Amino acid sequence: MYADLSTLMKIKPRILFVENDPAARVSYQALLMEWGYEPVLAMGRGNALRDHACAQAREKRCSLALIDLRLMDNDDETDISGLTLAKDLRADHPLIVPIILSGYESVQVLRILKDRPDIPFIGKQDRRSDIQEKLDKVAAQICAAKRNIEFLQTDVLADFMQSEFVGGMEGYQDQIINVLACMFPEAKTLRFERLLTSKDAVSSVARPNSIVLKVFEDGLEACVVKLARVEKIKKEAANFRKYILRKLTGNFNPQQIGKEALSWEIGGIAYTFEGGKNARTFTSYHKEQNLTNIRDVLSCFFLETWGKYYKPSGGKYDTPPTEIQGTSLYALYSKTWGEDWYKKCAKEISAQTLRQIEPTLQKYNLPQPIEWIRQKLSNGNLEFSPVNSILSAVTHGDLHGDNLLVDDRKNIWVVDFERCGEGHALQDFIELEADIVNRLHGYDIIQPSYFKMCLNLLSQVTISELGEADTVSADAQIDKALKTISVIRKLAAECFSKINPREYLLGLMFNMLFRAFLVHKDDPQKSERSLVLAALICHRLDHWGDA
Amino acid sequence: MNYILIIDDNERFAITLKQDICEFEDYETGRVEITCSPREAISLARRAVEAQQPFNVFLLDQNLDADMDGIQTMRELLDIYPEADTIIFTGYDTTEDGLRAYEAGASRYLPKPFEPKELEFVLKELARSRKVRVNEARQQRQFRVATEIAEAVGANLELEFTMTAILQTLMDVFDKTRLCVLLYYEEENALRFAPATLRYYQIDNPQFMGQDTFPLGGRTIVCRVANKTLFTQGMEIENIGNVVDDDAYLDLNPGTKSECCVSLLNTSHELLGILALERSRVNGFEEGDLALIRMAARHIGLAIERARQSEMLETKSFVSAQTSWAVNIAHEINSEVGKIANWAYLIQRGAPENSAITEYAKNIEESAYQLSAANPWTSKPPKSVDVDEVIFKYIEKLRSQKGEEIELEYQLGAGGKRVVIKPVQFQFVVKQMVNNAIQAMRKTEKKKIIVSTRVLESNFIEIRFQDFGDGIEMHNRALLFRKPYTTKEKGGYGLLLAHQMLEEMLGRISLEPYQPGEGAAFLIRLPIDAPA
C-alpha cells in the first residue's frame, strides 16, 4: 500500500536540535515533541557536535534546525559557532530553515542576524508561547503538516507514489508535501489533475521517478507542476532559464511560478498552464483528431515554437544549429541521456526479454541490437567514431506525446525541460516518431501489419515524406501512425535541408533501444517490440546498399 | 619702568637730582621718592615690596648724617629687594671707599660733583642691563614653572592629583595671588570649580559662599572669556587692571583689585575651562606675568585633557568589563531560565486536569521570565513610551517593594510626549535614582523625593529626581559619572552604569548645581521620539 498525501500530513516535521548542554537538550526535546515536532538531536561536543548535526540533518531529512548560538564555549561571548553552522546548513540545503536559539546576543551578533533575515532568531528567555508561535510560523512556510493544506484528487499521483523513487524515501515521504507547500506558500487546498485527458490514453514511457501534472491552488487557474529527484529539478530549472524563458517563439511559453522548491531528495517546479479550452497532451490529441489537425499542430511546433532553434540566426541570445566535427552520433546521444545509457541498457534489459525476441531475430536473420552496438563501438565503425560531421541544435530532449500539450485552438506548447540542451538536431523528430510507434498497443511483434509498418519506415533512402503507398495500412491505428510519421519526417526535411538518412535511422535505433530499456520492467511486450524495430534498423544499416 | 628712591641728607641736592632724573629723555620713571633718613628709606622700601611695586633703583649718598652710612643702608635695602640697582655717590672719593661700596653690592660708585648727563648715562645703562637680567630671570622662572607643571602633569593621570600639583606650583610662582581653575561642562553650559581648586581658593564674600557653578549665560569675567573662546576656538586672555571698571566682575573676594583670566584648551582647540588669577592691587599683572600665565594655561589644558582621556579609558574599560561579565551572566541565566520555563510549561500541558499543579507550574514559568527580565543587560529592542506614564509605573512598582516610608511628589509635565527607551535598562536607571535618593536621606529627617518631568525647547525631555539629603560633596560632584561613587563602603557602579545605559538611549545624566539645603538633584535628558 502506497502512502497517500493526506496520510503524509500525519508525519511530524523533523527539527534538528543542536545544543551543547545535555540538560537543555532533554528539556527542549520534550518541548518540541509537545508542540508536534519530531526532534532530531545532535550529540557530542565541539566539532563532533557540529559534524553530527550535519549528518543527522541529512539522514533524517530535517526541515528545520533549532541551533544554540554558542556551541563551543558557553562562556565565550564571541562564540557564534551556532550561526556558522546555520549558515552552512542553509547554503547546502536551501529547504532547511535554521533558527538560532540564544540566551544572549551581543550587538555584533544582532547585526549579523539583521543581515540574514533568512535565519530567524529565538531567545531562550522568551515566553514558551511566543517561541511556539514563531517556530510554527517558520514551519508553516516549509512543512505542509503545519499548514493544514487539503490535498484533493490525489489518486492522480498514485503511479508516482508507487514508484521506486518515492518508495525509497520511506519514512521521509513528507518531503513531497513539503515541496508542494513551499511551491504554494498561500495554498489552503491543492487539487491534482492529469495532463492526459482522454481516459484510455496510454503513456509510452512509465515515469518511475518523476511526475508532471496539473495543480489547482484554491480557486486559481491550473498550473503545471513537475516533481522529481532534486538534481533533476535543479537541471530542469536551469534549462528552463537557459532555453525556454523568453527564448521560444510565440505566445505559448510557460512562465515559472515562484522558485523551484528543493528538499533533501525531491524537488518541485511549477509553471503557468498555457493554452485555452480543452488542453490535453498530444498523445490524446493524436488519438482523437484527424491528420490535418495533427499536421497543423506539429507544423506549428516544429516550424514556429521550437523552429527558432532550427534556423540559422545571428541574434545575441540565439543558439543556431551548428555542424560539429570530431564527434559521433553515439557521443551526442550520450551527452543527452548520460554517458552510461548504453551500459545501462546492456545491463538491465533482461535476458528474458532478449530470449523472447531471439526467434524473431533468427527468423529474419537480424542482429541483436545491444550486441550490434558493442561490436560497432569496439570496431571503431564510422558512425560510432568521432569523425562524422553532425548537425547539433538545441533540442527538447524528451519530446514524447505527453510532453506536448495542445488545445482546441490548435495552440501547441511543451513541458518538462530536464533534458533540454544542445544535442542531435534531429532528435526531437526521431523521438516523437519513436513515441508514436511505441504507443501502438495490442500488437505482437510478428503481427504482419506491424511488421510491415516497420519495413515501410525503413524503406526510404532519403528522409522526407513517406511514399503514399508506404503510409497506407488496413489497420486504422497503424495507418494513422504511418501518416503522422510521414508528417514528422517531412517537417524534419523542411527544417534541415540535408539529412543523412543513415544518421536519422541510427538515431531512431538508439531511441528504440533506450525506450526498450525504460519500459522493460513495466511493459516487457513493448520493450520487445522496440528491440525488434531496433534490430531491423541495424540490419537496414548493415545492408544499406542493397535494394 | 623705573622706581627710584633717593637717600641723601642734603635735601636740596636730592630734589635737584629728582628733577634732573624726571627730565631724562627715554628714561621711564614710575615713581621717584626722596628721603633724608636711612630708617625711613628702609621702611619705604619694605612698603613698596609689600605693595608689589618695589624700588628697583636706589641712589644713596655715602656720607649720611645719621647712625648708618650709605653703604650700610644700601646693604639693608638690598636685603629687602636684592634685584635693585644701587648707585653710591660721594664727595670724598677714595679708592678704599669705592672698593667697599662695590664689595657691599653697589652697581656704580659716582664721585661728586657729577654732571646730570653722567648720571643719565649711568641710569640708562643700569636700566638696560636690569632689563636683560629681569628677562633672563623671567625666562628661568618660566622654564622652572614649565618643568614643574610638566612634571606634575606627567606624574599622575588623575585630575585631582594633577590639579593639586599644578595649583601648588602656580601658587609658589605667583606670589600674593589667588588663583583657581574652573572646568567647562558642556551639557550644563557652565563653568564649575575644578577638583582641588577650592583648597587654594576661598570665596570670602558671604553672598557667594558655596557657589561652585557659573552658567555661561551669566555676566562674569570668566564666562565672558569662556564664551569668547567658544566663539574663536583659540586661547583668550583678559587682563583687568582694575576690576571696579568692569561691570561683569563678580565680587567673590572684596580684596581683589585686578584679575586675569585665560582659557584652557585641549589639542583640538575645544574649551576645557578657565584659569583665573586675582591680585589685591590695581594693574596687578604685567606683561611678563601674562606670558607666564599663558604658558601655565597651555600646560593645564594638556593636563586636563590627559586626565580626561585617562578617565574615559578607565570608565570604558570598567564598563566593558562589567558588560562582558554581565553578558556571560545573562547568557547563563537565560539558558537556565529556558530550561525552567520548558519544564514548567510541560508540567502545565501534562497535567491540565489538576488546576493546582497547573497554577504552580504557571507561577514557576512566570518567575523564570521575571528572573530573565531583571537582568539589566538583557537584550530587548528599544521601545517608544509615554515618559510620564512609564516613570510613574516604574516608581510605583519600586515603592511597593520598599519597606521605608518615603514621601513621593510627582510633578509630571511632559504632557504625553514619548521617548525611546530600552525598558529593562531604563527601569534600572529609575531604580538607581530612587535608591540613591533613599540612601542619601537615611539620616535626614525630611524623607521626600520630587520627581518631575518637563519638555525642553531642544526637543528633549528632562526628568528630574530630587532628594533632601546632604547633597553630594563638592569634590565628588565632577567625578560622579566618571568614577565609581558611593556613600557606602563598596560598590558605587550604579551611576556609571546608568550613565552608560542612558548614553545608549541617546540620553544624558547630570547633577544639578548645588543649592544649599536642597539635597541632590539628578537630571536625565532623553530625546523626544518624533511621531512617525
CSV table of C-alpha atoms in Angstrom, one decimal, chain B residues 370 394-404 427 431 435 438:
chain,number,residue,atom,x,y,z
B,370,GLN,CA,10.9,37.7,35.6
B,394,TYR,CA,8.3,52.1,37.4
B,395,ILE,CA,8.5,54.2,40.6
B,396,GLU,CA,5.2,53.0,42.0
B,397,LYS,CA,6.3,49.4,41.3
B,398,LEU,CA,9.5,50.2,43.2
B,399,ARG,CA,7.7,51.9,46.0
B,400,SER,CA,5.5,48.9,46.6
B,401,GLN,CA,8.7,46.9,47.2
B,402,LYS,CA,10.3,49.3,49.7
B,403,GLY,CA,10.0,48.9,53.4
B,404,GLU,CA,10.7,52.5,54.2
B,427,GLN,CA,13.9,50.6,34.7
B,431,LYS,CA,15.6,52.3,40.3
B,435,ASN,CA,17.6,54.1,45.6
B,438,ILE,CA,16.7,56.9,49.7
